[in-house]
Amino acid sequence: MYKKIIAFLVFGLFAYSCATVPLSGRRQLSIVSNAEVLPLSYDQYGEVLKESKILTDTPEGRQVVTVGRRIASAVEKYLEENDLSDITKGFAWEFNLIESEQVNAWCMPGGKVAFYTGILPICQDDTGIAVVMGHEVAHAIANHARERMSQGMVANGLLGGLQAAMGENPSLTQTIFLQAVGFGGQVGMLKFSRDQELEADQLGLIFMAIAGYDPREAPIFWERMNAQSSGQRPPEFLSTHPGPERRIDQLNEQMGKALEYYEASGR
Ligand SMILES: [Zn+2]
C-alpha cells in the first residue's frame, strides 16, 4: 500500500513538475529550478578553479575560450529563434582550460565549462574542440544535472523542493547536488546516464553545426577517442559514456539535419 502511495505521488509529481528538453523533445523530471541550482553550481565551479592551474594566456587556452564563445552564441541564437531563451536565463558562460593529464571536459549548470589539457591531443583542432564543447554545453542546455538532482531528491523522499530539502537535510541535499554535477566521487567524473549522453551528442551535433563547425568531424572525433581507449588505461571521459559504436551510429543518423544547419551557418 505504502509503495502504491509513493508511486502515485511520484507519478503526480512527474506530471506536475516536468520540463521538455529542446531538440529531442523528451520530457524530464524537474523539481528544482535554475534559480536554485545555479548559485550552487557557480560556488562549485569557483572551488574547482581555485584548486586548478588555469591556462588563460596560452594559445590553447584562448582556443578553448574562442570555440566556447562561438558555441554559446550558436546555442543562444537557436534558443531565441525557437522562443526558448528562458532555458539560459541566469546563465553566466565561462570557459577555462585546466592543466591536467585527464582526458576530460565538462559543463556545469549555468554554462560553466572546463576543458583539461589531456583531451586536446584527441581534439586536434578547433573542430575537435567544438565536438566536445557542443556535447558538454548540451548537458547544461538539456538540464541533465538538474534532472539527476530532481531524481536524487525524489529517491530520498525530499519532495518539497530545494529550499525545503536544504532545511530538512542540508548535508544530504548538498551530496545529491554534488553527485548530480559529477563531483560525488572523483572531481570531474560526470555520471550522466547513457540516454543523457546520447541526447547530449544529438544536441551537441546541431550546436556545433549552427556555430559553423563541420558536423561530419564528430564521428571521426569519436573514432579517435575510441582508439585512445584501446590503450591500457581508458580515458576517464569514456568510462562514463556510451559505447562508441552506438554513439557514432546515432551521430550518422542525425547528420542530414546537422548538415542543413551547417550549410545555413554560411561558414
Ligand atoms: Zn557527456
mmCIF file of N, CA and C and ligand atoms in Angstrom, residues 135-136 139 192 197 241, ligand 1:
data_model
loop_
_atom_site.group_PDB
_atom_site.id
_atom_site.type_symbol
_atom_site.label_atom_id
_atom_site.label_comp_id
_atom_site.label_asym_id
_atom_site.label_seq_id
_atom_site.Cartn_x
_atom_site.Cartn_y
_atom_site.Cartn_z
ATOM 1 N N HIS A 135 28.925 18.938 -27.079
ATOM 2 C CA HIS A 135 28.396 17.863 -26.238
ATOM 3 C C HIS A 135 28.252 18.325 -24.785
ATOM 4 N N GLU A 136 29.289 18.951 -24.255
ATOM 5 C CA GLU A 136 29.257 19.345 -22.834
ATOM 6 C C GLU A 136 28.229 20.445 -22.585
ATOM 7 N N HIS A 139 24.712 19.171 -22.294
ATOM 8 C CA HIS A 139 24.297 18.664 -20.975
ATOM 9 C C HIS A 139 23.643 19.785 -20.162
ATOM 10 N N PHE A 192 26.485 10.936 -15.933
ATOM 11 C CA PHE A 192 25.192 11.039 -16.591
ATOM 12 C C PHE A 192 24.801 9.652 -17.081
ATOM 13 N N GLU A 197 23.714 10.933 -22.231
ATOM 14 C CA GLU A 197 24.910 11.091 -23.068
ATOM 15 C C GLU A 197 24.545 11.127 -24.547
ATOM 16 N N HIS A 241 30.764 7.152 -20.547
ATOM 17 C CA HIS A 241 29.997 7.453 -21.750
ATOM 18 C C HIS A 241 29.556 6.172 -22.465
HETATM 19 ZN ZN ZN B 1 28.667 13.664 -21.642
#
